[in-house]
Coordinates of C-alpha atoms in Angstrom, one line a residue:
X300 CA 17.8 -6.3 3.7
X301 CA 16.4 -9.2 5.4
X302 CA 12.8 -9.4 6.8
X303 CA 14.3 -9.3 10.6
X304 CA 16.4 -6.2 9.5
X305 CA 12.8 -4.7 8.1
X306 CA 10.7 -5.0 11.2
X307 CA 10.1 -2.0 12.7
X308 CA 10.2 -2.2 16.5
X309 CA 7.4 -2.4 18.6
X310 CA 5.5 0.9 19.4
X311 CA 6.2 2.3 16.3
X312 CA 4.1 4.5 14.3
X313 CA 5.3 3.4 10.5
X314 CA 4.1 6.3 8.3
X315 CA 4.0 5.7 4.6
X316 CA 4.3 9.1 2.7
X317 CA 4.0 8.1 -1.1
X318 CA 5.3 10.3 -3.0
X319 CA 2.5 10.5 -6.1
X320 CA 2.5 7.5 -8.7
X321 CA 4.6 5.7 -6.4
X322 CA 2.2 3.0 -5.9
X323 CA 0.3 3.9 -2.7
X324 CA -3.1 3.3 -4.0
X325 CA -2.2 -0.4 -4.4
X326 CA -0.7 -0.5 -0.7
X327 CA -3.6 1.4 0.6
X328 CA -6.3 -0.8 -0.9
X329 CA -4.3 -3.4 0.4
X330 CA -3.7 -2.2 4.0
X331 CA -7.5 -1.7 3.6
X332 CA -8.5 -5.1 3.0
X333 CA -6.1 -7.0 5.3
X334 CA -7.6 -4.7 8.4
X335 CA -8.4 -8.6 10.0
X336 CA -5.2 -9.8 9.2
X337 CA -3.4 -6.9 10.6
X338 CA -5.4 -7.0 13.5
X339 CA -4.6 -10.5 14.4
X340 CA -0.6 -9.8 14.2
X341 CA -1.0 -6.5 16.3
X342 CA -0.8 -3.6 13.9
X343 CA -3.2 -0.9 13.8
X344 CA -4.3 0.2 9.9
X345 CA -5.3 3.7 11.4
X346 CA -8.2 5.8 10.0
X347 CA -11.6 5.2 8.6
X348 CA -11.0 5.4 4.6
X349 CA -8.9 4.1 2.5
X350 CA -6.4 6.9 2.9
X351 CA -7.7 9.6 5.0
X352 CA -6.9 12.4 2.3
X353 CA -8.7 15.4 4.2
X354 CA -7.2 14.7 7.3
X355 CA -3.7 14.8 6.0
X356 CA -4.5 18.4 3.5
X357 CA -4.9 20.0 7.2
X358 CA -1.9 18.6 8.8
X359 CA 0.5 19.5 5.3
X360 CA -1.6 23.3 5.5
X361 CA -2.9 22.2 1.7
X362 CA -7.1 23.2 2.8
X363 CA -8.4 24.9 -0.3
X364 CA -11.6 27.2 -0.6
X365 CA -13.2 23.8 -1.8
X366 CA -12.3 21.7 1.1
X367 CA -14.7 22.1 4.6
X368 CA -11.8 23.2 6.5
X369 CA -13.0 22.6 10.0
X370 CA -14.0 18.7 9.0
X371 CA -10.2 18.3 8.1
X372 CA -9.2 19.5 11.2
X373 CA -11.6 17.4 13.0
X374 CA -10.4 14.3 10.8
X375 CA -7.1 15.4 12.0
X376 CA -6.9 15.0 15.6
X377 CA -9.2 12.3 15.4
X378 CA -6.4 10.1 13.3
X379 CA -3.3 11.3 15.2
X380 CA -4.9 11.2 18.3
X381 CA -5.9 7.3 17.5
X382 CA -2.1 6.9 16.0
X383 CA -0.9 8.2 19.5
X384 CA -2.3 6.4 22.2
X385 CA -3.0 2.8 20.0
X386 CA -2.5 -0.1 22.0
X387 CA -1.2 -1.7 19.0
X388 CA 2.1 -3.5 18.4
X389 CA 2.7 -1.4 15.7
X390 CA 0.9 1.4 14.0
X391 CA 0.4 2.4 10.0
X392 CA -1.1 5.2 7.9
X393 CA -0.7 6.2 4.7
X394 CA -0.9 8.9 2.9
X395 CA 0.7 10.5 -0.2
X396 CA -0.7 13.7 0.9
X397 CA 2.3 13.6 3.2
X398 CA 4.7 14.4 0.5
X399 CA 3.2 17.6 0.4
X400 CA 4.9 19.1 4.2
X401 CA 7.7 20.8 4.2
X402 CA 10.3 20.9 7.6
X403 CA 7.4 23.0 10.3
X404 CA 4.9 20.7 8.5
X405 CA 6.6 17.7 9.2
X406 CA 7.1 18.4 13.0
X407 CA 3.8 18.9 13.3
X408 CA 2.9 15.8 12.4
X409 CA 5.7 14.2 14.1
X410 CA 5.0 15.6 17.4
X411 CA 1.1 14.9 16.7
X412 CA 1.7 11.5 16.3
X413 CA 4.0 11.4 19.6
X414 CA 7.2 9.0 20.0
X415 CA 7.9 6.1 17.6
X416 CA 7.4 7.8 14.4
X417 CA 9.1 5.4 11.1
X418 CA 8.9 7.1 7.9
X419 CA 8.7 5.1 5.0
X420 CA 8.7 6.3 1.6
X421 CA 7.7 4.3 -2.0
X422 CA 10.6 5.3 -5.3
X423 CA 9.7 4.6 -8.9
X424 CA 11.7 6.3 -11.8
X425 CA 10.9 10.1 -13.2
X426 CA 10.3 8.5 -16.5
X427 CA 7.4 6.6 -15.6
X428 CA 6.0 9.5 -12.9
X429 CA 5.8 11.8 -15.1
X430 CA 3.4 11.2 -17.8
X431 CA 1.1 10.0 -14.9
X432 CA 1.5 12.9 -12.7
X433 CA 1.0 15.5 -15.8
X434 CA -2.5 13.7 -16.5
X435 CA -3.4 14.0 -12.9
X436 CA -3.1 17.6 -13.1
X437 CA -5.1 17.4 -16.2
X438 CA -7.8 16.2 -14.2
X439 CA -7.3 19.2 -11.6
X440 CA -7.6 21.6 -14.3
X441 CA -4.4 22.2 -15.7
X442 CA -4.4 22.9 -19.4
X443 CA -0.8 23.8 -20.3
X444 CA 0.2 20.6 -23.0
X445 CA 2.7 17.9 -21.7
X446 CA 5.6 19.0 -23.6
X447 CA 5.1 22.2 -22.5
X448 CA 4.3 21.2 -18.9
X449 CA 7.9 19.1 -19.1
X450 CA 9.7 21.9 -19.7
X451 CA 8.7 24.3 -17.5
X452 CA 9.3 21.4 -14.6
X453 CA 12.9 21.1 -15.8
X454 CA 13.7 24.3 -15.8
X455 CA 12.3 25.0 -12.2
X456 CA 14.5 22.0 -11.3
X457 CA 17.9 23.5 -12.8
X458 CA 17.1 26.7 -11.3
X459 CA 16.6 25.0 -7.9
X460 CA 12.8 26.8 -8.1
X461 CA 10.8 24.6 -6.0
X462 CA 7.6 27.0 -4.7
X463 CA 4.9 25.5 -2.4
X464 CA 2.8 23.4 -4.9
X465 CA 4.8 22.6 -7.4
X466 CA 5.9 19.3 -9.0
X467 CA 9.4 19.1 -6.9
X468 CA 8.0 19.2 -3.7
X469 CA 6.8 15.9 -3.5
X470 CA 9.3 14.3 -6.7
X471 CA 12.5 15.7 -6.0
X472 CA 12.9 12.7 -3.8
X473 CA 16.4 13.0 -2.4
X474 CA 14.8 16.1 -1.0
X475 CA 12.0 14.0 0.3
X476 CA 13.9 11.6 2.4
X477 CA 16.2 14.3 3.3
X478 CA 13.1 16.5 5.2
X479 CA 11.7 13.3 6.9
X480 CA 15.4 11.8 8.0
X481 CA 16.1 15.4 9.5
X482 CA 13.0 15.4 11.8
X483 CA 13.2 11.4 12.6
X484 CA 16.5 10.4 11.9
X485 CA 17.8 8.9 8.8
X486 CA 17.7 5.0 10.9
X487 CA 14.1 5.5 10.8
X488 CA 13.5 6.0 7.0
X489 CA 13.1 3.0 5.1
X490 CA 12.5 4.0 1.3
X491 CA 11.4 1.2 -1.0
X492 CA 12.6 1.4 -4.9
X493 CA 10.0 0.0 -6.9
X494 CA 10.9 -2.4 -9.6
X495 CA 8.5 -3.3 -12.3
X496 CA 9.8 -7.0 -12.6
X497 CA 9.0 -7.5 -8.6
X498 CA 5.3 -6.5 -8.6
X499 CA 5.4 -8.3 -5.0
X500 CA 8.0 -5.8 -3.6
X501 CA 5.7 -3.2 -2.4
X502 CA 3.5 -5.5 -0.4
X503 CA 6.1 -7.8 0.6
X504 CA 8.5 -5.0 2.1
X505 CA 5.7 -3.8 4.0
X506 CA 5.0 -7.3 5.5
X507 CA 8.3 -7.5 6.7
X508 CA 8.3 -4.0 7.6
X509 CA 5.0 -4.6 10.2
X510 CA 5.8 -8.2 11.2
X511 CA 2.9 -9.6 8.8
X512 CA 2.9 -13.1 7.3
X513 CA 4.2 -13.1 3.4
X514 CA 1.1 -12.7 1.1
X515 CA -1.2 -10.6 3.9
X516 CA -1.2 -7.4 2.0
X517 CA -2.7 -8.1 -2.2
X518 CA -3.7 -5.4 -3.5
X519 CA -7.1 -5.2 -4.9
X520 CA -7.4 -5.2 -9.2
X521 CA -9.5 -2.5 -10.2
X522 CA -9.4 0.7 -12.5
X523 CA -9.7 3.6 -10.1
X524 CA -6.0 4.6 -10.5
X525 CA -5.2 3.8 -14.0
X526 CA -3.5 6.5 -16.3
X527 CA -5.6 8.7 -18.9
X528 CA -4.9 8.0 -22.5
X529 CA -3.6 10.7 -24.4
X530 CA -6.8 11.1 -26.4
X531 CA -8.6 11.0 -22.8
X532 CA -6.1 13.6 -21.4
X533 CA -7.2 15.6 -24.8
X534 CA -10.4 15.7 -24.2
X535 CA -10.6 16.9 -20.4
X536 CA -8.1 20.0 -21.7
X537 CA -10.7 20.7 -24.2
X538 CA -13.2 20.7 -21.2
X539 CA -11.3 22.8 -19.1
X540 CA -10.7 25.6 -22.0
X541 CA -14.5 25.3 -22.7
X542 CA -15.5 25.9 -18.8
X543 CA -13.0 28.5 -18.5
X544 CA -14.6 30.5 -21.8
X545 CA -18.1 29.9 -20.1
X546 CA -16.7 32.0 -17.1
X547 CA -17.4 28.8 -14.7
X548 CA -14.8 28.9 -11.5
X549 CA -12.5 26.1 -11.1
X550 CA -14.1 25.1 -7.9
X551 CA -17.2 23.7 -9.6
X552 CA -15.1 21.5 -11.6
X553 CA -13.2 20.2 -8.2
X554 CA -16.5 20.2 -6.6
X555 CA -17.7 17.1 -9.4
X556 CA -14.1 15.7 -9.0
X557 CA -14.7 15.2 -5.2
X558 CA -18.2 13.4 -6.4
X559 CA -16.3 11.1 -8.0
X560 CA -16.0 12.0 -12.0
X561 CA -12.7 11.1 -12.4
X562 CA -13.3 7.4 -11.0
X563 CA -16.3 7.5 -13.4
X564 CA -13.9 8.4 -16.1
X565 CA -11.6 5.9 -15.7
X566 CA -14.1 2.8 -15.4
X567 CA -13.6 2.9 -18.9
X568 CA -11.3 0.8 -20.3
X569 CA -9.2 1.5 -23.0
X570 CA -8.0 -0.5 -26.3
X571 CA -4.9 -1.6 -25.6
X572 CA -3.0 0.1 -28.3
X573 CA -4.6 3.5 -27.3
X574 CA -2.1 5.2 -26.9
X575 CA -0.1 7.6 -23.3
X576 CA 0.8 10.9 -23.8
X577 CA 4.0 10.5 -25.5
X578 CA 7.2 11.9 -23.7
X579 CA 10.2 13.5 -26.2
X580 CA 13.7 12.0 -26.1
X581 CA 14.7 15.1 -24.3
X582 CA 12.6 15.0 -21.3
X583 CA 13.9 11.0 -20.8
X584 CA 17.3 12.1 -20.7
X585 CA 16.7 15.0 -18.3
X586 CA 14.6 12.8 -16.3
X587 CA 17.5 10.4 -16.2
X588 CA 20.0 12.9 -15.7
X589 CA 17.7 14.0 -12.1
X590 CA 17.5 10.6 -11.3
X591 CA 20.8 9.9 -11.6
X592 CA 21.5 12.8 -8.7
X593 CA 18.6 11.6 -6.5
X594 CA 20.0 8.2 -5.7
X595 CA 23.2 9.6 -5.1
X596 CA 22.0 11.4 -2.8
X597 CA 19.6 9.0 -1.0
X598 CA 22.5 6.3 -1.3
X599 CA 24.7 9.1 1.4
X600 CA 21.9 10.2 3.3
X601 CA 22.4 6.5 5.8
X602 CA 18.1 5.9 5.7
X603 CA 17.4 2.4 4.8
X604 CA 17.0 1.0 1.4
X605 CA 15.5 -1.6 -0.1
X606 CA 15.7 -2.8 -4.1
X607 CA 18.3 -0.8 -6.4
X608 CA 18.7 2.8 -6.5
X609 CA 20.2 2.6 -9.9
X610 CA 16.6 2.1 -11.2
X611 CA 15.7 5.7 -10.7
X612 CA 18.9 7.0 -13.4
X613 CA 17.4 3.8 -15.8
X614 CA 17.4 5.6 -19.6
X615 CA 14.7 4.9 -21.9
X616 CA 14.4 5.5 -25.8
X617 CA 11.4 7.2 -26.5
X618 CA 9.1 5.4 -29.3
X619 CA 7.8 7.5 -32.6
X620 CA 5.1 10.1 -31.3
X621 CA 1.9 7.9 -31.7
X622 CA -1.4 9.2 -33.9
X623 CA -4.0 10.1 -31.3
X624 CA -7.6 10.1 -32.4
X625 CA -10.3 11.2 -29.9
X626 CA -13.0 9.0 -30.2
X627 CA -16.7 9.7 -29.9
X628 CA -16.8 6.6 -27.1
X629 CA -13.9 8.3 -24.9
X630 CA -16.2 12.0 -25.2
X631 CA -19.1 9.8 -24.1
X632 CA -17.7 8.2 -21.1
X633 CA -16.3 12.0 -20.2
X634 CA -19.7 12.8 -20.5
X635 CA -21.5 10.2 -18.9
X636 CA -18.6 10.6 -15.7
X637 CA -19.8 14.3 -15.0
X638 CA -23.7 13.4 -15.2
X639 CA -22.9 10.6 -12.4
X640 CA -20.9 13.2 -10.3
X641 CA -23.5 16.0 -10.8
X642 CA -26.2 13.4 -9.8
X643 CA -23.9 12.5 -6.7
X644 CA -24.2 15.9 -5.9
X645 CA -28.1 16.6 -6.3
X646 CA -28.4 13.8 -3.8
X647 CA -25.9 15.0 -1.6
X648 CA -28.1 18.1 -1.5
X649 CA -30.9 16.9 -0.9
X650 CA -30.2 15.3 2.2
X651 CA -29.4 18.3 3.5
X652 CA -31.2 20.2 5.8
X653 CA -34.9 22.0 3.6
X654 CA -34.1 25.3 5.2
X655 CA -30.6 25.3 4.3
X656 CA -32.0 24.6 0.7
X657 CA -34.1 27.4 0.6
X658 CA -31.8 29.5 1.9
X659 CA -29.6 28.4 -0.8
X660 CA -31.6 29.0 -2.9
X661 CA -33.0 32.8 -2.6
X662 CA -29.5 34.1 -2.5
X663 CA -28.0 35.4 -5.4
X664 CA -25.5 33.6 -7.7
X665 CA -23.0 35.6 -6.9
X666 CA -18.8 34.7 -7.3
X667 CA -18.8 35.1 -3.2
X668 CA -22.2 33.5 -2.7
X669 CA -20.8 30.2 -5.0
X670 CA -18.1 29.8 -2.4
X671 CA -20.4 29.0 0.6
X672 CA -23.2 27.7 -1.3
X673 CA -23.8 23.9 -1.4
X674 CA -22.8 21.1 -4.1
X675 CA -26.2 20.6 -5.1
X676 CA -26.8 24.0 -5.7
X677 CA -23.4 24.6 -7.5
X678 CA -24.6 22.1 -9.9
X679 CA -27.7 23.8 -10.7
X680 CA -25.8 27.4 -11.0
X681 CA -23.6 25.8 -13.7
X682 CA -26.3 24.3 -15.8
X683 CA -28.4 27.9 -15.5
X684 CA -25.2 29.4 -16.7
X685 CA -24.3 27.1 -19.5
X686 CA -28.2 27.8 -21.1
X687 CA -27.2 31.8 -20.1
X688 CA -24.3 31.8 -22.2
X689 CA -25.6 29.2 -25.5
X690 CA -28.5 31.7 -25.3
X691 CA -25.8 34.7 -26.2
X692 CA -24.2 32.6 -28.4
X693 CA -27.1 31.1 -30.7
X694 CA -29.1 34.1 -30.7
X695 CA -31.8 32.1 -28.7

């Protein structure tokens, strides 16, 4: 499609809805430093943050007992009412979180966002999303291993199980477009196949999307989103077996994600021949074999395409299963990334109110009480029962 046949119209609301691993951090960072740029060419880059992440886990009903549920309602209206009534040319968010709302989610949003809405969603291949999406359930907790993981995902899929949560929602993407093309229109879905030879496609389909010179949107080069090693995807299992045998709650864990452990984490940088988690012959062919389906699909539904469909069916020969050796710097920078969090928290205490804090602090560490109690004081609840339970242990 050409650039002209890209543009949005004017008064459009173009809302970018990843899925995962599609590269929407890249376009968000991106988005997120052009702000000037966009400005002068009459596009709005709504919201505060990078990608306003709260906002969107109200609007897709995904608040969990860690979240501060009335903030992300707040954040809420606050972005869709600035999406709505912008003066703006042209209007974009983006969010991956979106990927997340089914049909009453997604006209919610719609209507919160009033007329105007463009949906537009970012395709790579299942074979490169799923390693990547496996280790960034690792990070949330999960501790079922990737082979295992891979085949309980394709057996949901030929069984056409796809509960509220799960994997499929967001990555069975001819579902995707078809959920957003029924509550817009299929005219006003663009979706964007990624191709790993093109690196400027992402960026440069957006530019011609908002009416932006070519080279405004360049992502920024860091490390934030970069995929765990399979020695790195080890040892956070490890550490989510260890704090489940220690009887600490999941929520503490998300609590030191939220402070920023797993960007910590992943300001290391790996040897290049450390190896991924490696995926079986088996999965690549089944992951083909979906693929396959998905752009038939997409290619029928009539929403817009740009790059090659065919990409997402591309079959790959899986390499011998690599040697993975969990080094003692990898464990360090693990460790070293939960100390930063946890000291992220302490501050964040600390500001807070000092009769909050001793509040807080007389009430008993209860499983109820840990739910309402602040960060900091999480913190110091898991460190009094880590010593608690080495005590039992050692005898001391």
């Amino acid at each position: 499609m050409s650039a002209s046949d890209l543009l949005v119209p004017e008064g459009a609301r173009l809302v970018h809805i990843g899925p995962y691993k599609t590269g929407s951090t890249a376009l968000q960072s991106a988005l997120h430093q052009a702000r000037p740029v966009l400005a002068d060419h009459g596009v709005r880059r709504a919201g505060d943050l990078r990608q306003e992440t709260l906002a969107v886990l109200h609007a897709v009903d995904r608040i969990r007992p860690y979240h501060d549920a009335e903030r992300a309602r707040r954040r809420w209206e606050r972005l869709a009412d600035e999406i709505r009534t912008a003066d703006e040319a042209r209007v974009v968010v983006s969010s991956e979180v979106f990927s997340h709302a089914l049909p009453t989610h997604i006209d919610r949003v719609v209507d919160a966002l009033g007329s105007g809405v463009h949906v537009a969603v970012t395709l790579r291949p299942l074979v490169s999303i799923l390693p990547s999406q496996w280790q960034q359930y690792v990070l949330r907790t999960a501790r079922l291993p990737y082979e295992e993981w891979l085949r309980a995902m394709f057996d949901a899929d030929a069984r056409g199980h796809y509960p509220r949560g799960s994997f499929w929602v967001p990555h069975r993407h001819d579902h995707l477009v078809a959920r957003w093309a029924a509550a817009v229109g299929p005219e006003r879905v663009t979706v964007v196949v990624l191709d790993s030879s093109d690196r400027r496609l992402l960026p440069r389909s957006f530019e011609q999307m908002l009416g932006l010179p070519d080279g405004s949107l360049v992502p920024e080069e860091d490390q934030e989103n970069r995929s765990l090693t399979a020695a790195e995807a080890d040892l956070m299992q490890a550490y989510h077996r260890a704090l489940a045998q220690m009887g600490i709650e999941p929520r503490v864990h998300y609590r030191l994600l939220n402070a920023g452990a797993d960007v910590y984490l992943k300001q290391r940088r790996p040897a290049p021949d450390e190896p991924k988690p490696y995926t079986p012959q088996w999965a690549l062919d089944a992951a083909a074999t979906v693929g396959t389906e998905m752009a038939r699909s997409i290619a029928g539904s009539g929403v817009r395409v740009v790059g090659d469909l065919g990409i997402l069916g591309e079959r790959r020969t899986a390499s011998p299963p690599p040697e993975v050796r969990l080094s003692p710097e990898a464990g360090a920078q693990l460790a070293a990334a939960l100390a930063a969090a946890s000291h992220n928290l302490l501050q964040s205490a600390n500001r807070r109110s000092s009769a909050e804090i001793k509040l807080l602090r007389g009430a008993p560490a209860t499983t109820a009480s840990l739910t309402a109690t602040t960060s900091g004081v999480l913190v110091r609840e898991l460190a009094r029962r880590a010593r608690r339970r080495a005590a039992a242990v050692f005898g001391r």
